[in-house]
mmCIF file of C-alpha atoms in Angstrom:
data_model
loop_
_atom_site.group_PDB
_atom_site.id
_atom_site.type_symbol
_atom_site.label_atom_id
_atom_site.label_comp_id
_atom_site.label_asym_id
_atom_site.label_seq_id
_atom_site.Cartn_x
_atom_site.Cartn_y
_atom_site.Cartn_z
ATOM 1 C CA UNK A 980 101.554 27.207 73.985
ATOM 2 C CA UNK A 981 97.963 26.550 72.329
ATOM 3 C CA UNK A 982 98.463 25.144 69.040
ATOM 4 C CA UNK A 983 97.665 26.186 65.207
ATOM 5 C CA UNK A 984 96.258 23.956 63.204
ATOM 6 C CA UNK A 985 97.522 26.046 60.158
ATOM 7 C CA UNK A 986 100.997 25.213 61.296
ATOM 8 C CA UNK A 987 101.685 22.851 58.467
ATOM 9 C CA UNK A 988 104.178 22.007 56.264
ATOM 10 C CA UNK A 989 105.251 24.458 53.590
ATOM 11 C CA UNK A 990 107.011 22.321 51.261
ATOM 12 C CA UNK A 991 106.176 18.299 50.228
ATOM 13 C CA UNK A 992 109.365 17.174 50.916
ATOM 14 C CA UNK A 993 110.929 13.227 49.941
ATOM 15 C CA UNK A 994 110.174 11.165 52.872
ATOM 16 C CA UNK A 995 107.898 13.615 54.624
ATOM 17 C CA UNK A 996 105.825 12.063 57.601
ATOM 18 C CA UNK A 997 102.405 14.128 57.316
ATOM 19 C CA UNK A 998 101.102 10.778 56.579
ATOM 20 C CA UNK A 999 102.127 8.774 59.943
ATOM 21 C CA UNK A 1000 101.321 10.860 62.751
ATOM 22 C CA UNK A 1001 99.303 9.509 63.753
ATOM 23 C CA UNK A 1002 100.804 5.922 64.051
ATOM 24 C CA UNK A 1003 103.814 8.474 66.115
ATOM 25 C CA UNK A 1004 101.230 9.729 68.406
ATOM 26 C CA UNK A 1005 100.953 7.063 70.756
ATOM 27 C CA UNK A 1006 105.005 6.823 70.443
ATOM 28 C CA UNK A 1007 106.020 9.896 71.462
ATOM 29 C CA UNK A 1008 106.930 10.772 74.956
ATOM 30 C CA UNK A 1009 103.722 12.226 76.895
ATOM 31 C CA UNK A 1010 104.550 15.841 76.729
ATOM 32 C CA UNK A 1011 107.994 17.408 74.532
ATOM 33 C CA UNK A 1012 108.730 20.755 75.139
ATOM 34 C CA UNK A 1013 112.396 21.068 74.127
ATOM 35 C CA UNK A 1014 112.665 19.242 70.599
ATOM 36 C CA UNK A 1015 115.909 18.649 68.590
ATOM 37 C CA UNK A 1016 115.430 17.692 64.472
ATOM 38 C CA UNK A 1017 118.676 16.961 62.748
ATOM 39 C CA UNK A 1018 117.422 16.023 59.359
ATOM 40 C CA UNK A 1019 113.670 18.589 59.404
ATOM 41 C CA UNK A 1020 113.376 18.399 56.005
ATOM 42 C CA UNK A 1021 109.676 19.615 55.465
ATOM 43 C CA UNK A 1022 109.401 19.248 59.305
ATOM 44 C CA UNK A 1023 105.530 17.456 59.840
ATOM 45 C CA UNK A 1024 106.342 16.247 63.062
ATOM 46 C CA UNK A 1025 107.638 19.834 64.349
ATOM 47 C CA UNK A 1026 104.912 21.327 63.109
ATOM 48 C CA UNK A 1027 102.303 18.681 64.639
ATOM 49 C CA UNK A 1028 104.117 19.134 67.766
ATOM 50 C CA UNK A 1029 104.515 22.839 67.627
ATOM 51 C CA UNK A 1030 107.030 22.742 70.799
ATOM 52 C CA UNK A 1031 108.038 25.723 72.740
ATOM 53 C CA UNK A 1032 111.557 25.425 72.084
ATOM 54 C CA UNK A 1033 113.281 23.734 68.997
ATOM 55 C CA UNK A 1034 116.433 23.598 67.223
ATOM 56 C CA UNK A 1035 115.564 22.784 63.484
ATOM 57 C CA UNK A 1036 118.420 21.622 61.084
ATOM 58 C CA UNK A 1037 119.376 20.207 57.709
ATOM 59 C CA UNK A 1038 122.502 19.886 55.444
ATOM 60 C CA UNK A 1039 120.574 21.634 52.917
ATOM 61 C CA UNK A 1040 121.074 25.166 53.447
ATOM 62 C CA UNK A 1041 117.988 25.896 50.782
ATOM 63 C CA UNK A 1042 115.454 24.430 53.309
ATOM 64 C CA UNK A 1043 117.120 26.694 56.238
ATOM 65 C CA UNK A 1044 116.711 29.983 54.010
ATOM 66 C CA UNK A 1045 113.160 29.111 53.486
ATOM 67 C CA UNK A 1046 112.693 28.626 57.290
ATOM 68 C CA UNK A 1047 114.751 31.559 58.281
ATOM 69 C CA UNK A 1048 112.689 34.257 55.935
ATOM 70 C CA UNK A 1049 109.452 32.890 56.677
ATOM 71 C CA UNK A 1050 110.469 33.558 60.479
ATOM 72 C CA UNK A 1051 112.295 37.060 59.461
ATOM 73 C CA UNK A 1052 110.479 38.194 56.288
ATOM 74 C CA UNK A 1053 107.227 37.157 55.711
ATOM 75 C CA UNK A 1054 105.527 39.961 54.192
ATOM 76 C CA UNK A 1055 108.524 39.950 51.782
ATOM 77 C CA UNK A 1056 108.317 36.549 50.903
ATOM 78 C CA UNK A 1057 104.748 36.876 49.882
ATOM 79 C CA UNK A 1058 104.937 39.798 47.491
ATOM 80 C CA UNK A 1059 107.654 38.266 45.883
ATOM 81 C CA UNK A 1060 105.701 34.569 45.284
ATOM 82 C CA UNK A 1061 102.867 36.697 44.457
ATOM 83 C CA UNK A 1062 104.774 37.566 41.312
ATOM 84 C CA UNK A 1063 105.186 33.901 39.854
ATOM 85 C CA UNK A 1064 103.466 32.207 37.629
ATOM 86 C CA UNK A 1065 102.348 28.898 36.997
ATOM 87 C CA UNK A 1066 103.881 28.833 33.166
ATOM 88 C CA UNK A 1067 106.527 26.007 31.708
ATOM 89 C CA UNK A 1068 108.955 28.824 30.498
ATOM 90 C CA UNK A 1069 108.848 30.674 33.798
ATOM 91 C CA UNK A 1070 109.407 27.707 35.304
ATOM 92 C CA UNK A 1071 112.392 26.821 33.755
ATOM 93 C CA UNK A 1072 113.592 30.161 33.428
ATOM 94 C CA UNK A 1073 113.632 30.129 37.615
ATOM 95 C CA UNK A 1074 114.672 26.614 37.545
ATOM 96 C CA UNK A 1075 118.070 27.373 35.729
ATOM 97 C CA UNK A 1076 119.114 30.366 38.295
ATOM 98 C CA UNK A 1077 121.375 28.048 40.007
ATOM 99 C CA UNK A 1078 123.035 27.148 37.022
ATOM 100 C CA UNK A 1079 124.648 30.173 37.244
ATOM 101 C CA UNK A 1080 126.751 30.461 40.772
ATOM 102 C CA UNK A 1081 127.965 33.639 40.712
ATOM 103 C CA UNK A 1082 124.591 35.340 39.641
ATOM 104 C CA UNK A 1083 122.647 32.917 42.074
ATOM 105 C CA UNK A 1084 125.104 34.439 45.395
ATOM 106 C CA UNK A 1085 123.485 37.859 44.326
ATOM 107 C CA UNK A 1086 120.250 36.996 45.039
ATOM 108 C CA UNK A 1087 118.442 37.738 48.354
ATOM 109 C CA UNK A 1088 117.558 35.448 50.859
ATOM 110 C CA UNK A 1089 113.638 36.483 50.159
ATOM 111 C CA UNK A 1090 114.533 35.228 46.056
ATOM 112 C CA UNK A 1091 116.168 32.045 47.035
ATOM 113 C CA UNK A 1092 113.333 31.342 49.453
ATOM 114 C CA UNK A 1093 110.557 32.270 47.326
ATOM 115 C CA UNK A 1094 112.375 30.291 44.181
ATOM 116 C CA UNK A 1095 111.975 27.191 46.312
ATOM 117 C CA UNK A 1096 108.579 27.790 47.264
ATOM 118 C CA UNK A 1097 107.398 28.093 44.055
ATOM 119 C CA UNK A 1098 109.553 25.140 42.476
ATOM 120 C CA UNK A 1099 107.946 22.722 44.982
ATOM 121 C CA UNK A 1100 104.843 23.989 43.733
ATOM 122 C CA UNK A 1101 105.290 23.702 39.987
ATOM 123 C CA UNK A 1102 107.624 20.751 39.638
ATOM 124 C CA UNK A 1103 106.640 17.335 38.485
ATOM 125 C CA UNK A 1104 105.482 15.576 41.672
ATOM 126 C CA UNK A 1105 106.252 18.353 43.899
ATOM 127 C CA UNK A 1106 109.689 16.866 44.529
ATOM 128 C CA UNK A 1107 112.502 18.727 45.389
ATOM 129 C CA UNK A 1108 115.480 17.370 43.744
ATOM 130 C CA UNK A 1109 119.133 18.244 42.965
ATOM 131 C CA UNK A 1110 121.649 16.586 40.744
ATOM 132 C CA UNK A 1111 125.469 16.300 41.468
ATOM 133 C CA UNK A 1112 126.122 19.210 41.237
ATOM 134 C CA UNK A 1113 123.480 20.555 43.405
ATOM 135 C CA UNK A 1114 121.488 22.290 40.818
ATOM 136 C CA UNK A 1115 117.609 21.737 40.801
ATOM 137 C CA UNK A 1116 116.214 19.470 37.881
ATOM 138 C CA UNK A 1117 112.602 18.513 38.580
ATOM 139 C CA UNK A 1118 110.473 19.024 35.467
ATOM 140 C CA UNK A 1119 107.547 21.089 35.239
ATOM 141 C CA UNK A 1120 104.689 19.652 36.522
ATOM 142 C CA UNK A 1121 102.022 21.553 34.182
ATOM 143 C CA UNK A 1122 99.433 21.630 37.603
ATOM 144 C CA UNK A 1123 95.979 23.586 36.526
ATOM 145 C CA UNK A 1124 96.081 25.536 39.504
ATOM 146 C CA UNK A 1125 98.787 24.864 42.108
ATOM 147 C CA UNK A 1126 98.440 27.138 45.544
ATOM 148 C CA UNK A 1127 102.239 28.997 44.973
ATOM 149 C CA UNK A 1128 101.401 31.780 47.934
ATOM 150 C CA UNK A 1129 99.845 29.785 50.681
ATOM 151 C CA UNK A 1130 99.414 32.655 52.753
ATOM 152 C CA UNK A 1131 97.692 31.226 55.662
ATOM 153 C CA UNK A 1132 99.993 28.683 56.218
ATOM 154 C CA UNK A 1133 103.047 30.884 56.062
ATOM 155 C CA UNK A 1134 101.934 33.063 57.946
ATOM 156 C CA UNK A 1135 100.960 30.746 60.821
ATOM 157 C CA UNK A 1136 104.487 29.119 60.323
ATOM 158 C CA UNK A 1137 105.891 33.009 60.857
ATOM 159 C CA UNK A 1138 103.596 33.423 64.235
ATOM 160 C CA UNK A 1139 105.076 30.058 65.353
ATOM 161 C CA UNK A 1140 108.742 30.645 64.736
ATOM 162 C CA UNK A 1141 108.301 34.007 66.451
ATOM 163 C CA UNK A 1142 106.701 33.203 69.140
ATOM 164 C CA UNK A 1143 108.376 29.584 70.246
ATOM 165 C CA UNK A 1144 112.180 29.884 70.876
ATOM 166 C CA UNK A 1145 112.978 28.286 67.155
ATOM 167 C CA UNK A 1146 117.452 28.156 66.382
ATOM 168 C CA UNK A 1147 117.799 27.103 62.969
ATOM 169 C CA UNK A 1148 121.220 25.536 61.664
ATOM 170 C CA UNK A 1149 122.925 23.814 58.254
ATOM 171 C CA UNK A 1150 125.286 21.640 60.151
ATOM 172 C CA UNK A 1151 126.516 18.165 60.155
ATOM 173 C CA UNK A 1152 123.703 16.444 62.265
ATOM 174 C CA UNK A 1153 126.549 14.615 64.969
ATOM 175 C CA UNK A 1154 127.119 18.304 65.394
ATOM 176 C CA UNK A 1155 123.698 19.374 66.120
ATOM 177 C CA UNK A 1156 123.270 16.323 68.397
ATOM 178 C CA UNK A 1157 126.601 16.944 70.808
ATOM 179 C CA UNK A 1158 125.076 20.509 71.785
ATOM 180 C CA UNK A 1159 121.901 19.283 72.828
ATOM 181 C CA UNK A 1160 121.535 18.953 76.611
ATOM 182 C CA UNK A 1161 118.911 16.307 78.877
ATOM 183 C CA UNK A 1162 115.331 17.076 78.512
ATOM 184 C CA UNK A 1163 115.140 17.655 74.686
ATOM 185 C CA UNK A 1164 113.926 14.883 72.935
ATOM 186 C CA UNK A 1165 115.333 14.219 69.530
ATOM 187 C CA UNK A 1166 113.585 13.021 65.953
ATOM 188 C CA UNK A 1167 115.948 11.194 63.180
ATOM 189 C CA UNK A 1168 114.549 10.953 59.447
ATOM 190 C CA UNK A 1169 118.116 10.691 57.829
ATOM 191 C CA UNK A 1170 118.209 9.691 54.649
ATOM 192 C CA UNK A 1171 116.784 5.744 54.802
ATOM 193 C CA UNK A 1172 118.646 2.828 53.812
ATOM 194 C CA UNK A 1173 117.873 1.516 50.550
ATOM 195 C CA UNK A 1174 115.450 -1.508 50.134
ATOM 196 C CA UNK A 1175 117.070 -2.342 46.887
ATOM 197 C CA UNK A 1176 120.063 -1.144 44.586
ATOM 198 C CA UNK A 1177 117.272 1.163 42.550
ATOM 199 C CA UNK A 1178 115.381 2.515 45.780
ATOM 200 C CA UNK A 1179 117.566 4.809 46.702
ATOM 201 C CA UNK A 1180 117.044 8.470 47.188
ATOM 202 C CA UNK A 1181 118.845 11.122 48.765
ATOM 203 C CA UNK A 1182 118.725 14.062 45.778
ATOM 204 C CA UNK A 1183 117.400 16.097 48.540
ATOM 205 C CA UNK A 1184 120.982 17.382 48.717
ATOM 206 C CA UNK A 1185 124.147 16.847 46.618
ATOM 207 C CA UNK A 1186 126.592 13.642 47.661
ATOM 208 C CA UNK A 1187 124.247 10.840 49.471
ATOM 209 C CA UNK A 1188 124.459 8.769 52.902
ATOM 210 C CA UNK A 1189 126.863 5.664 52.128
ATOM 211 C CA UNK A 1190 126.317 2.680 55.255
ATOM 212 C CA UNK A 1191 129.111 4.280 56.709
ATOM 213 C CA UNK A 1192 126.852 7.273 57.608
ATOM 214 C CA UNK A 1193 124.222 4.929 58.612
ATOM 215 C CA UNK A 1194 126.339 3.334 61.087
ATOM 216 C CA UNK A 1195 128.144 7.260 62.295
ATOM 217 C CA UNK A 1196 124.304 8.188 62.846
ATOM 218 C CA UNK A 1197 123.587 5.059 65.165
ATOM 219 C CA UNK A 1198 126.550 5.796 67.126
ATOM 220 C CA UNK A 1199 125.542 9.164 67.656
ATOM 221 C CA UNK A 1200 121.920 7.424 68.899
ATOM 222 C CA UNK A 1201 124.010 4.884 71.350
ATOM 223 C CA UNK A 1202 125.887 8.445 72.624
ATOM 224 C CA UNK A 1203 122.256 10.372 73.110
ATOM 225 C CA UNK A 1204 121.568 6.964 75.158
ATOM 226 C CA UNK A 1205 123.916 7.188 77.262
ATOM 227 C CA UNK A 1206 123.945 10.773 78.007
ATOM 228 C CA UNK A 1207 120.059 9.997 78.964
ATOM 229 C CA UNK A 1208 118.564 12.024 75.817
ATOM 230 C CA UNK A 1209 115.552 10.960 74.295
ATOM 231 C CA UNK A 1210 115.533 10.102 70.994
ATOM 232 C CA UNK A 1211 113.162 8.654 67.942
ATOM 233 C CA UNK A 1212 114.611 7.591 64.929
ATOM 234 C CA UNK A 1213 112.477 6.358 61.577
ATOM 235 C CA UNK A 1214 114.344 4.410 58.761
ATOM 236 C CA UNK A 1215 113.523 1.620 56.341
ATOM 237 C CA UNK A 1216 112.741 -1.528 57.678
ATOM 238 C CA UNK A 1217 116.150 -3.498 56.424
ATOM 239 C CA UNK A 1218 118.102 -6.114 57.720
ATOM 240 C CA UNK A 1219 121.132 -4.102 58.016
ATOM 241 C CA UNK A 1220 118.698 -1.341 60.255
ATOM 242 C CA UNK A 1221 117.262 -3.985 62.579
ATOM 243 C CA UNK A 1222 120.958 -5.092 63.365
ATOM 244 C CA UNK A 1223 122.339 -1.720 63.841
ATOM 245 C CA UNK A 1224 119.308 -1.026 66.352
ATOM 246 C CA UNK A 1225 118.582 -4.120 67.625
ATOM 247 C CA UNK A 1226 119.128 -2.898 71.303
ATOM 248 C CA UNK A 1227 116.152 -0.737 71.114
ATOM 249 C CA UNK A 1228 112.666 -0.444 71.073
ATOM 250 C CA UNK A 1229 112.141 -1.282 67.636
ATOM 251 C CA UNK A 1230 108.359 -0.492 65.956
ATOM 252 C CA UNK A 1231 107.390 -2.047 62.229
ATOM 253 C CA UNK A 1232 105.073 0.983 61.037
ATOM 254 C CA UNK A 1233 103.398 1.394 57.030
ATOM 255 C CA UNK A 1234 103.879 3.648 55.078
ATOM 256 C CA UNK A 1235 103.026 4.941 51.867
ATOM 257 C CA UNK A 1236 105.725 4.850 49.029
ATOM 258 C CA UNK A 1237 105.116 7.793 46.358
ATOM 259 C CA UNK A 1238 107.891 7.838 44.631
ATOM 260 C CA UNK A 1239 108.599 5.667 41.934
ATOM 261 C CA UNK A 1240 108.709 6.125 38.156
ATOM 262 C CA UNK A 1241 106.364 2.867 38.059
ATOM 263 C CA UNK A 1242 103.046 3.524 39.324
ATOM 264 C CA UNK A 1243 102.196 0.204 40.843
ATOM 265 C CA UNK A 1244 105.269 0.340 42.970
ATOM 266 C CA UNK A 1245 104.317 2.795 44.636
ATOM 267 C CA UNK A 1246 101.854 1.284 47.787
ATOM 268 C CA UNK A 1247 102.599 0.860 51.403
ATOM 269 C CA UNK A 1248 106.533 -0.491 52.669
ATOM 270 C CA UNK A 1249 108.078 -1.386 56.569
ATOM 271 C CA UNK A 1250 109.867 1.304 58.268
ATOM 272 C CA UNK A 1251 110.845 0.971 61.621
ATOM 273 C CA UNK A 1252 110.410 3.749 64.181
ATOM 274 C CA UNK A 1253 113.497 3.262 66.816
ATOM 275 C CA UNK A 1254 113.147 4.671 70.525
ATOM 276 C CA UNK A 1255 115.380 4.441 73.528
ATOM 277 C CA UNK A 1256 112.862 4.665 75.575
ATOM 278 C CA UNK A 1257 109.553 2.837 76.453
#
């Protein structure tokens, strides 16, 4: 399948990976047509790689709807961004709909969809981010002129989903991973292990991802080893991640580290790109 080079990312998601592929490139197997991403998040690697079959998941079932309508109901989708606006009481006035849980279940898929869309657009930093209690709270992010109906790109997202064999789930990853048979090759961008006791971020989704989960995910890579599946896993560069992977092909890669209420923190940190094969 010829790729699009609209095919892009719709949403600027934490941790996204639009920045190092490519550094992947040269680390991916030679040709992936079956593809497997447990944690897709805002999915630059899928959309790079534009594969002819993939199944696409997250525990955020947010992300999914956004996925699923741009695949289902595009032209939808579009009139209904077409109708926000780039103001700080709109903002918050879409902002607070999941503050209310019974009035949020009545909304369509196409509103809940579109309201993320345009949050990721308006919000301080474009970052999507949910307190305890799953509810959004980024701040306005009083942009001149963000671009909240990207048309072009979601509509060559749309022609992508529909025309690749694309399943889409919310599940537990270790789920995900037990259905997938030989010959798809897997990506892992869990939630990273913290570099420090302040570094840590995983508001993409209410609850977090304790060491415990760290070490349930790894044994989920050793079981994808030895049922002869391909995988790729990024994470930071830790000591506690080196250990837990140390059987594998391990790869020390830069990247760039936006987020952090101190501007010159932010600048380039290890992560480690783990592969089970060579």
């Amino acid at each position: 399948m010829k790729k699009n080079k609209l095919v892009a990312p719709v949403l600027k998601w934490v941790g996204g990976k639009r920045q190092l592929i490519d550094t992947f490139s040269p680390l991916l197997p030679k040709r992936v047509l079956s593809y497997c991403e447990p944690f897709v998040g805002g999915g630059a690697l899928l959309f790079h790689l534009q594969p002819n079959t993939a199944y696409i998941n997250d525990i955020n079932p947010d992300l999914i709807c956004v996925y699923t309508v741009i695949k289902d109901k595009i032209d939808e989708l579009v009139e209904e961004l077409k109708q926000y606006k780039n103001e700080s009481d709109f903002f918050y006035s879409v902002r607070d709909w999941d503050r209310d849980k019974q009035k949020y279940d009545l909304l369509t898929d196409v509103e809940k969809a579109a309201r993320i869309l345009y949050l990721n657009k308006t919000c301080y930093n474009g970052l999507y981010r949910v307190n305890n209690a799953g509810e959004f709270n980024s701040p306005f992010g009083n942009y001149r002129n963000p671009n909240i109906v990207n048309e072009p790109v979601l509509r060559a997202v749309n022609a992508y989903f529909n025309t690749a064999k694309v399943t889409f789930s919310s599940l537990d990853y270790a789920e995900v991973l037990n259905g997938i048979s030989k010959g798809t090759f897997v990506y892992l961008d869990p939630p990273y292990d913290p570099i420090s006791e302040t570094s840590s971020f995983t508001g993409y989704s209410k609850g977090g991802f304790s060491k415990n989960e760290q070490i349930r995910l790894r044994q989920c890579c050793d079981e994808l080893n030895k049922r002869g599946i391909k995988f790729m896993l990024s994470n930071s560069a830790t000591p506690f991640i080196l250990e837990q992977y140390s059987k594998y092909n391990i790869t020390i890669v830069q990247a760039k580290r936006a987020i952090n209420s101190v501007a010159s923190k932010r600048g380039d940190v290890d992560e480690v790109v783990v592969r089970n094969y060579e």
